[in-house]
Every structure is written in structure tokens, then in C-alpha cells.
């Protein structure tokens, strides 16, 4: 039996983060240290350590880390883990292969809005 949530422990780099996207599962960001801007349906909110943001399913969102931000990403059941596993083996990230990100995203229910 699979789990109903997935938790990803992440450390971002200054200016890092995904392009705007949406998917069928809910998501939350919990900042442990540093700061990040969360972009949610056209509104940007700055989060600092101890703060969190909820992203409803199917809402356009993304984030930008301000510094070496340490945060948790918590998602409800979906394909997030599968996307990250597939991306790690199939996509060149330096420099980023945007076509590969779009393809792997589409295969896992993530629509990048680029």
C-alpha cells in the first residue's frame, strides 16, 4: 500500500526554483531556514523560517529561493516522487534541458506553464 503524502527535504540556491506549473495534487512548503517567494495564482508571498504556504490542487504556482533556503515540500498522493526520480535519470540539468522537463512533467501529470 502506498502512502498518501510525500515529503521532500530540499535546500535551494539563490534564485532557484521551478517555472510556473500545476498538477492534480495539493502541495505545501514549510521553510526551515532562509527565505523563499511562493508564487500562487499570480500572487507572490515571501516566506521565512517557520512559515508555510499551501498550494491547492490544479492552481498555477512556483517558488524562488532567496538564499540557501532549507525547506520541506509536502505533497498529497500524486506523481511528484515519480517525476523527480525520472527527471534525475532522464534530464540533463546543467544547463537545464527544458524540453526534457516538459516531457517528463507531462508524463507525470505536471503542466509547466512556459
Coordinates of C-alpha atoms in Angstrom, one line a residue:
X1 CA 0.0 0.0 0.0
X2 CA 1.4 3.4 -0.9
X3 CA 1.5 6.4 1.3
X4 CA -1.0 9.3 1.0
X5 CA 1.7 12.0 1.4
X6 CA 5.3 12.5 0.2
X7 CA 7.8 14.8 1.9
X8 CA 10.9 16.2 0.1
X9 CA 13.7 17.8 2.1
X10 CA 15.2 20.5 -0.1
X11 CA 17.9 23.1 0.0
X12 CA 17.6 25.7 -2.7
X13 CA 20.1 28.0 -4.2
X14 CA 19.7 31.8 -4.6
X15 CA 17.3 32.4 -7.4
X16 CA 16.4 28.7 -7.8
X17 CA 13.0 27.2 -8.3
X18 CA 10.7 25.7 -10.9
X19 CA 8.9 27.6 -13.6
X20 CA 5.1 28.1 -13.0
X21 CA 3.2 24.8 -13.2
X22 CA 0.1 23.0 -12.0
X23 CA -0.8 19.4 -11.1
X24 CA -3.7 17.5 -9.6
X25 CA -2.2 17.1 -6.1
X26 CA -2.0 19.5 -3.2
X27 CA 1.3 20.8 -2.0
X28 CA 2.7 22.7 1.0
X29 CA 6.1 24.4 1.6
X30 CA 7.5 24.7 5.1
X31 CA 10.6 26.9 5.4
X32 CA 13.1 25.6 7.9
X33 CA 15.8 28.3 7.3
X34 CA 16.3 31.1 4.8
X35 CA 13.6 32.7 2.7
X36 CA 11.6 31.9 -0.4
X37 CA 9.0 33.7 -2.5
X38 CA 6.0 31.5 -3.3
X39 CA 4.1 32.4 -6.4
X40 CA 0.5 31.2 -6.2
X41 CA -2.1 32.0 -8.9
X42 CA -0.4 35.3 -9.7
X43 CA 0.3 36.4 -6.1
X44 CA 3.8 36.3 -4.6
X45 CA 4.3 35.8 -0.8
X46 CA 7.7 35.9 1.0
X47 CA 8.1 33.1 3.5
X48 CA 10.8 33.0 6.2
X49 CA 11.8 30.3 8.6
X50 CA 8.9 28.8 10.5
X51 CA 6.3 29.9 7.9
X52 CA 4.4 27.8 5.4
X53 CA 2.2 28.0 2.3
X54 CA -0.5 25.7 1.0
X55 CA -0.9 25.2 -2.8
X56 CA -4.4 23.8 -3.7
X57 CA -4.6 21.2 -6.5
X58 CA -4.6 22.5 -10.1
X59 CA -3.6 26.0 -9.1
X60 CA -0.7 27.6 -11.0
X61 CA 2.3 28.0 -8.7
X62 CA 6.1 28.0 -8.3
X63 CA 8.7 29.4 -6.0
X64 CA 12.0 31.3 -6.0
X65 CA 14.5 30.7 -3.2
X66 CA 16.2 33.9 -1.9
X67 CA 19.2 32.2 -0.4
X68 CA 20.4 28.7 0.6
X69 CA 16.8 28.1 1.7
X70 CA 16.1 24.8 3.6
X71 CA 12.5 23.8 3.2
X72 CA 10.2 20.8 3.1
X73 CA 7.8 20.2 0.3
X74 CA 4.8 18.1 1.3
X75 CA 2.5 16.7 -1.4
X76 CA -0.6 14.7 -1.3
X77 CA -0.7 11.5 -3.3
X78 CA 0.3 12.1 -6.8
X79 CA 3.3 11.6 -9.1
X80 CA 5.8 14.0 -7.6
X81 CA 8.3 11.3 -6.5
X82 CA 8.0 9.6 -9.8
X83 CA 8.6 12.9 -11.6
X84 CA 11.8 13.6 -9.6
X85 CA 13.1 10.0 -10.0
X86 CA 12.5 10.1 -13.7
X87 CA 13.9 13.6 -14.1
X88 CA 17.1 12.6 -12.2
X89 CA 17.9 9.9 -14.7
X90 CA 16.5 11.3 -18.0
X91 CA 17.1 15.1 -17.9
X92 CA 20.3 17.0 -18.2
X93 CA 20.2 19.8 -15.6
X94 CA 23.3 21.7 -16.3
X95 CA 22.3 23.5 -18.4
X96 CA 18.6 22.6 -17.9
X97 CA 17.0 20.6 -20.7
X98 CA 13.7 22.4 -20.8
X99 CA 12.2 20.1 -23.5
X100 CA 13.1 17.2 -21.2
X101 CA 11.5 18.8 -18.2
X102 CA 8.3 19.5 -20.2
X103 CA 8.2 15.9 -21.5
X104 CA 8.8 14.2 -18.1
X105 CA 6.4 16.6 -16.4
X106 CA 3.6 15.8 -18.9
X107 CA 4.2 12.0 -18.4
X108 CA 3.6 12.6 -14.7
X109 CA 0.7 14.9 -14.7
X110 CA 2.6 18.2 -14.3
X111 CA 1.8 21.0 -16.7
X112 CA 4.6 23.6 -16.9
X113 CA 3.2 27.0 -17.9
X114 CA 6.1 28.2 -20.1

